[in-house]
Amino acid sequence: MHIKSVLCISAALAGAASALNLPKFSQHDIDSGSALAALNKIATQNAMKAFKGKCQESDYKALFLPWHRYLLHTYEQQLAACGYKGPIPYWEWGFDTEEDLSKSPMFDGSDASLGADGDRVPHEGYNMSYDPLARSVPGCPFGGLETHLGPVLLTDWGTSTYTSVENPRLKNTRCLKRDLNSVLLHKHANFRNTTNLILRSNELDIFQAALVRAASLEAVTHSYDPRFAPFVGDQGVHFGGHVSIGGDPAGDVFLSSGDPAFYLHHGQIDRVWWIWQNLDPANRLYNVSGTPTFLNSPPTADVTVDESIVVHPDFPPVVIKDFMNTLTGDPLCYVYI
């Protein structure tokens, strides 16, 4: 399944690929997902060439990129404590961009899925040039799963307002809701966007900004940078995955991890970063970029890999460097296939 197009691969994409001695991909390869699969294979081969240690077979552990990698790692540990013996799967968005999202194995309501839409979320529609698809399935998805905190900053789509409560830390039990949107997934998280993100980003600052929300690139840097040109006007695959799930709490930036789909979405984010890292491991494996403050406000010093990150008071701080390479054996030992 792919998005038909007569667009050609840009010179910027071809230049980035040749610099890393990567194969040339046709537009069909990119849009169908075969290019992304090939890049994943190359990244795995590069990672395994550099792997010298040993890992426990059960280990699949997964600031923005390293912080979420650590979050995935702690989530996997908690699942293992509950008896789950598998890895954290990732959601390959591209396979779901051509069909109704409610038919995806992720959200079709079957026993092996993460549930369906849940109760309908009323709103005026996402602000774009065509109408989003509206659908809903009554009831709590994911076996009656409820959410208990917030909302803190729950987006009211179609308006500039948000829903919140006076004290979002007080218990506020309600049914988890989703607002599945196939149009937004198709627009922002298709195979082309994912593959071009990997191939056109030679530096981490470009990759990271384009992944998170490419339309904000110039605002983030406060100046025009021609390296951003291939991504200006796009919202980024991270945004595309989140907004296509929507609902409560997934539509709340502070509480979106309350929906189990969050972890499969960020499993894919980690995979995309991992592929990008291991296409040029000598230059990218331990590369961090940016400051610890949002949009560098207030201005702060750049982060280094020797600093620590924390995801929760119940889990110890970890050094960023320990979560850059997934094949050190301690604490991480995994590849994506």
Coordinates of C-alpha atoms in Angstrom, one line a residue:
M1 CA 0.0 0.0 0.0
H2 CA 1.4 3.4 -0.9
I3 CA 0.5 6.9 -1.8
K4 CA 0.6 7.3 -5.5
S5 CA 2.6 10.3 -6.6
V6 CA 4.5 11.7 -9.6
L7 CA 6.9 13.5 -7.3
C8 CA 10.6 12.7 -7.8
I9 CA 13.3 12.3 -5.1
S10 CA 14.8 15.7 -4.4
A11 CA 18.5 16.4 -4.8
A12 CA 18.7 16.9 -1.1
L13 CA 17.5 13.3 -0.5
A14 CA 19.9 11.9 -3.1
G15 CA 22.8 13.8 -1.6
A16 CA 22.2 12.6 1.9
A17 CA 21.9 9.0 0.7
S18 CA 25.1 9.1 -1.4
A19 CA 27.0 10.6 1.6
L20 CA 26.2 7.5 3.6
N21 CA 26.8 5.2 0.6
L22 CA 23.1 4.1 0.8
P23 CA 21.3 2.5 -2.2
K24 CA 19.2 4.7 -4.4
F25 CA 15.4 4.4 -3.9
S26 CA 12.6 5.1 -6.3
Q27 CA 9.6 7.1 -5.2
H28 CA 7.6 3.9 -5.3
D29 CA 10.2 2.3 -3.0
I30 CA 9.7 5.2 -0.5
D31 CA 5.9 5.3 -0.7
S32 CA 5.4 1.6 -0.4
G33 CA 7.6 1.1 2.7
S34 CA 10.2 -1.1 1.0
A35 CA 12.9 1.7 1.3
L36 CA 12.2 2.0 5.0
A37 CA 12.5 -1.8 5.4
A38 CA 15.8 -1.7 3.6
L39 CA 17.1 1.1 5.8
N40 CA 16.1 -0.8 8.9
K41 CA 18.0 -3.9 7.6
I42 CA 21.1 -1.8 6.9
A43 CA 20.9 -0.2 10.3
T44 CA 20.6 -3.6 11.9
Q45 CA 23.7 -4.9 10.0
N46 CA 25.7 -1.8 11.1
A47 CA 24.6 -2.2 14.7
M48 CA 25.5 -5.9 14.8
K49 CA 28.9 -5.3 13.2
A50 CA 29.8 -3.0 16.1
F51 CA 28.3 -5.4 18.8
K52 CA 31.0 -7.0 20.8
G53 CA 29.3 -7.9 24.1
K54 CA 26.6 -10.2 25.3
C55 CA 22.9 -9.6 26.1
Q56 CA 20.3 -11.4 28.1
E57 CA 17.8 -12.9 25.6
S58 CA 14.8 -11.3 27.3
D59 CA 16.1 -7.8 27.1
Y60 CA 14.3 -5.4 24.7
K61 CA 14.6 -2.1 26.5
A62 CA 14.0 0.8 25.2
L63 CA 15.4 15.0 27.1
F64 CA 13.0 13.9 23.9
L65 CA 14.6 10.9 22.2
P66 CA 16.8 9.4 25.0
W67 CA 14.1 10.3 27.7
H68 CA 11.4 8.4 25.8
R69 CA 13.8 5.5 25.3
Y70 CA 14.3 5.4 29.0
L71 CA 10.5 5.6 29.5
L72 CA 10.0 2.7 27.2
H73 CA 12.6 0.8 29.2
T74 CA 10.8 1.4 32.5
Y75 CA 7.5 0.5 31.0
E76 CA 8.9 -2.8 29.7
Q77 CA 10.2 -3.6 33.2
Q78 CA 6.8 -3.0 34.7
L79 CA 5.1 -5.2 32.1
A80 CA 7.7 -7.9 32.8
A81 CA 6.9 -7.7 36.5
C82 CA 3.3 -8.4 35.6
G83 CA 4.2 -11.5 33.7
Y84 CA 4.5 -10.1 30.1
K85 CA 7.4 -11.9 28.4
G86 CA 7.5 -10.2 25.0
P87 CA 9.1 -7.0 23.8
I88 CA 7.4 -3.7 23.4
P89 CA 6.1 -3.7 19.8
Y90 CA 6.1 -0.7 17.5
W91 CA 3.3 0.7 15.5
E92 CA 4.4 1.1 11.8
W93 CA 2.1 4.0 10.9
G94 CA 2.6 3.5 7.2
F95 CA 0.7 0.2 7.0
D96 CA -2.4 2.0 8.3
T97 CA -2.4 5.2 6.2
E98 CA -4.3 3.7 3.2
E99 CA -7.2 2.2 5.1
D100 CA -9.8 3.3 7.7
L101 CA -7.8 3.5 11.0
S102 CA -10.7 1.7 12.8
K103 CA -9.8 -1.4 10.7
S104 CA -6.2 -1.4 11.8
P105 CA -5.2 -4.4 13.9
M106 CA -4.2 -1.8 16.5
F107 CA -7.7 -0.4 16.8
D108 CA -10.3 -2.8 15.3
G109 CA -11.6 -3.8 18.7
S110 CA -10.5 -7.5 18.4
D111 CA -9.1 -9.4 21.3
A112 CA -5.5 -8.8 20.1
S113 CA -6.0 -5.1 19.5
L114 CA -5.8 -2.1 21.8
G115 CA -9.5 -1.5 21.6
A116 CA -11.4 0.8 19.3
D117 CA -12.6 4.4 19.5
G118 CA -14.6 4.3 22.7
D119 CA -17.2 7.0 23.4
R120 CA -17.5 9.7 20.8
V121 CA -15.5 12.9 21.4
P122 CA -17.6 15.9 20.1
H123 CA -15.7 18.7 18.4
E124 CA -15.8 20.9 15.3
G125 CA -13.1 19.0 13.5
Y126 CA -9.4 19.5 13.0
N127 CA -8.5 22.8 11.2
M128 CA -7.4 21.7 7.7
S129 CA -8.5 22.0 4.2
Y130 CA -10.6 18.9 4.2
D131 CA -12.9 17.3 6.7
P132 CA -11.6 14.6 9.1
L133 CA -13.4 11.2 9.2
A134 CA -15.8 11.0 12.1
R135 CA -16.5 7.6 13.7
S136 CA -16.9 6.1 17.1
V137 CA -17.6 2.9 18.9
P138 CA -19.6 3.1 22.2
G139 CA -18.0 2.0 25.5
C140 CA -14.6 2.0 27.1
P141 CA -11.9 0.6 24.7
F142 CA -9.2 -1.8 25.9
G143 CA -11.3 -4.0 28.2
G144 CA -13.0 -1.1 30.1
L145 CA -9.8 0.8 30.7
E146 CA -10.4 4.1 32.6
T147 CA -8.2 7.1 33.1
H148 CA -7.9 8.9 36.5
L149 CA -5.8 12.1 36.3
G150 CA -6.6 15.4 34.6
P151 CA -7.4 16.6 32.1
V152 CA -4.5 19.1 32.2
L153 CA -4.5 20.5 28.7
L154 CA -6.9 18.4 26.6
T155 CA -7.2 19.8 23.1
D156 CA -10.6 21.0 22.0
W157 CA -10.2 20.3 18.2
G158 CA -11.6 23.0 16.0
T159 CA -11.1 25.7 18.6
S160 CA -8.2 27.5 20.3
T161 CA -9.3 26.3 23.7
Y162 CA -8.4 23.4 26.0
T163 CA -10.2 21.4 28.7
S164 CA -8.7 21.2 32.1
V165 CA -9.6 20.8 35.8
E166 CA -8.6 23.0 38.7
N167 CA -6.4 20.3 40.3
P168 CA -5.5 17.6 37.7
R169 CA -3.7 15.5 40.3
L170 CA -7.0 14.7 42.1
K171 CA -8.7 11.4 41.1
N172 CA -11.1 12.0 38.2
T173 CA -12.2 8.6 37.0
R174 CA -13.6 8.5 33.5
C175 CA -13.7 6.2 30.5
L176 CA -10.7 6.4 28.2
K177 CA -11.8 7.9 24.9
R178 CA -10.2 7.9 21.4
D179 CA -10.8 10.1 18.4
L180 CA -9.2 8.0 15.6
N181 CA -8.5 10.0 12.5
S182 CA -7.3 8.3 9.4
V183 CA -6.9 11.5 7.4
L184 CA -4.3 13.0 9.7
L185 CA -2.3 9.7 9.9
H186 CA -2.3 9.5 6.1
K187 CA -1.2 13.1 5.8
H188 CA 1.6 13.2 8.4
A189 CA 2.8 9.7 9.2
N190 CA 2.9 7.9 5.8
F191 CA 5.9 5.8 4.6
R192 CA 7.2 8.8 2.5
N193 CA 7.4 11.2 5.4
T194 CA 9.1 8.6 7.7
T195 CA 11.7 7.6 5.0
N196 CA 12.4 11.2 3.9
L197 CA 12.9 12.2 7.5
I198 CA 15.6 9.6 7.8
L199 CA 17.3 10.3 4.5
R200 CA 17.1 14.1 4.5
S201 CA 18.4 14.7 8.0
N202 CA 22.2 14.8 8.1
E203 CA 22.4 16.4 11.5
L204 CA 20.6 15.5 14.7
D205 CA 19.1 19.0 15.2
I206 CA 17.3 18.8 11.9
F207 CA 16.2 15.2 12.4
Q208 CA 14.9 15.9 15.9
A209 CA 13.0 19.1 15.0
A210 CA 11.5 17.5 11.8
L211 CA 10.4 14.4 13.7
V212 CA 8.7 16.4 16.5
R213 CA 7.0 19.1 14.5
A214 CA 8.6 20.3 11.3
A215 CA 6.2 23.2 10.7
S216 CA 7.7 24.8 13.8
L217 CA 11.3 24.6 12.6
E218 CA 11.9 28.3 11.9
A219 CA 10.2 29.2 15.2
V220 CA 12.4 26.8 17.1
T221 CA 15.6 28.2 15.6
H222 CA 14.4 31.9 15.5
S223 CA 16.1 32.2 12.1
Y224 CA 15.9 30.7 8.7
D225 CA 18.2 27.7 8.0
P226 CA 18.2 26.2 4.5
R227 CA 18.7 22.7 6.0
F228 CA 15.1 22.9 7.2
A229 CA 13.7 23.5 3.7
P230 CA 12.6 19.9 3.0
F231 CA 10.4 19.8 6.1
V232 CA 8.8 23.3 6.4
G233 CA 5.1 23.0 6.2
D234 CA 4.9 19.4 7.5
Q235 CA 3.8 18.7 11.1
G236 CA 6.1 15.7 11.7
V237 CA 5.5 12.0 12.2
H238 CA 5.4 12.3 16.0
F239 CA 2.5 14.8 15.7
G240 CA 0.8 12.6 13.1
G241 CA 0.8 9.5 15.3
H242 CA -0.5 11.3 18.4
V243 CA -3.2 13.3 16.7
S244 CA -4.5 10.3 14.8
I245 CA -5.2 8.6 18.1
G246 CA -6.6 11.7 19.9
G247 CA -9.2 11.5 22.6
D248 CA -8.8 11.6 26.4
P249 CA -6.1 11.2 27.7
A250 CA -4.1 10.7 24.4
G251 CA -5.0 14.2 23.3
D252 CA -3.6 15.8 26.4
V253 CA 0.1 16.5 26.0
F254 CA 0.7 16.0 29.8
L255 CA -1.2 12.7 30.1
S256 CA -1.1 11.1 26.6
S257 CA 0.9 8.1 28.1
G258 CA -2.3 7.1 29.8
D259 CA -3.4 5.5 26.6
P260 CA -1.6 2.2 26.0
A261 CA -1.3 3.1 22.3
F262 CA 1.2 5.8 23.4
Y263 CA 3.9 3.2 23.9
L264 CA 3.5 1.5 20.5
H265 CA 3.6 5.0 18.9
H266 CA 6.8 5.9 20.7
G267 CA 8.2 2.4 20.0
Q268 CA 8.0 3.5 16.3
I269 CA 9.6 6.8 17.2
D270 CA 12.4 5.0 18.9
R271 CA 12.8 2.7 15.9
V272 CA 13.0 5.6 13.5
W273 CA 15.7 7.3 15.6
W274 CA 17.5 3.9 16.0
I275 CA 17.6 3.5 12.2
W276 CA 18.8 7.0 11.7
Q277 CA 21.5 6.4 14.4
N278 CA 22.8 3.2 13.0
L279 CA 23.0 4.3 9.4
D280 CA 26.0 6.3 10.5
P281 CA 26.9 5.0 14.0
A282 CA 30.4 6.6 14.1
N283 CA 28.8 10.0 14.0
R284 CA 25.3 9.6 15.3
L285 CA 25.3 6.9 18.1
Y286 CA 26.2 9.2 20.9
N287 CA 25.1 12.5 19.4
V288 CA 22.7 14.8 21.4
S289 CA 21.5 18.2 20.3
G290 CA 19.8 21.1 22.1
T291 CA 19.1 22.4 25.6
P292 CA 17.0 21.0 28.4
T293 CA 14.5 23.9 28.3
F294 CA 11.5 24.1 25.9
L295 CA 12.5 26.2 22.9
N296 CA 15.6 27.2 24.9
S297 CA 13.5 29.5 27.1
P298 CA 15.1 30.5 29.4
P299 CA 18.4 30.1 27.6
T300 CA 20.4 27.2 29.0
A301 CA 23.6 25.3 28.2
D302 CA 23.5 22.4 25.7
V303 CA 22.8 19.0 27.0
T304 CA 25.7 16.5 27.1
V305 CA 25.5 12.7 27.2
D306 CA 27.1 12.7 30.7
E307 CA 24.0 14.3 32.2
S308 CA 21.2 12.4 33.9
I309 CA 17.5 12.1 33.1
V310 CA 14.5 11.0 35.3
V311 CA 11.2 9.7 34.2
H312 CA 9.5 9.0 37.6
P313 CA 10.4 9.3 41.3
D314 CA 10.1 5.5 41.6
F315 CA 12.9 4.9 39.1
P316 CA 16.5 6.0 39.5
P317 CA 18.1 8.8 37.4
V318 CA 20.2 7.4 34.5
V319 CA 23.0 8.8 32.5
I320 CA 22.0 9.8 29.0
K321 CA 25.0 8.0 27.5
D322 CA 23.7 4.7 28.7
F323 CA 20.6 5.0 26.6
M324 CA 22.2 6.1 23.3
N325 CA 23.4 2.7 22.2
T326 CA 20.9 -0.1 22.4
L327 CA 23.5 -2.9 22.3
T328 CA 25.7 -2.2 25.3
G329 CA 24.0 -5.0 27.2
D330 CA 23.6 -2.8 30.3
P331 CA 20.9 -1.6 30.5
L332 CA 19.8 -2.0 26.9
C333 CA 20.1 -4.9 24.5
Y334 CA 17.9 -4.8 21.4
V335 CA 17.7 -4.1 17.7
Y336 CA 14.8 -3.5 15.4
I337 CA 14.0 -5.9 12.6

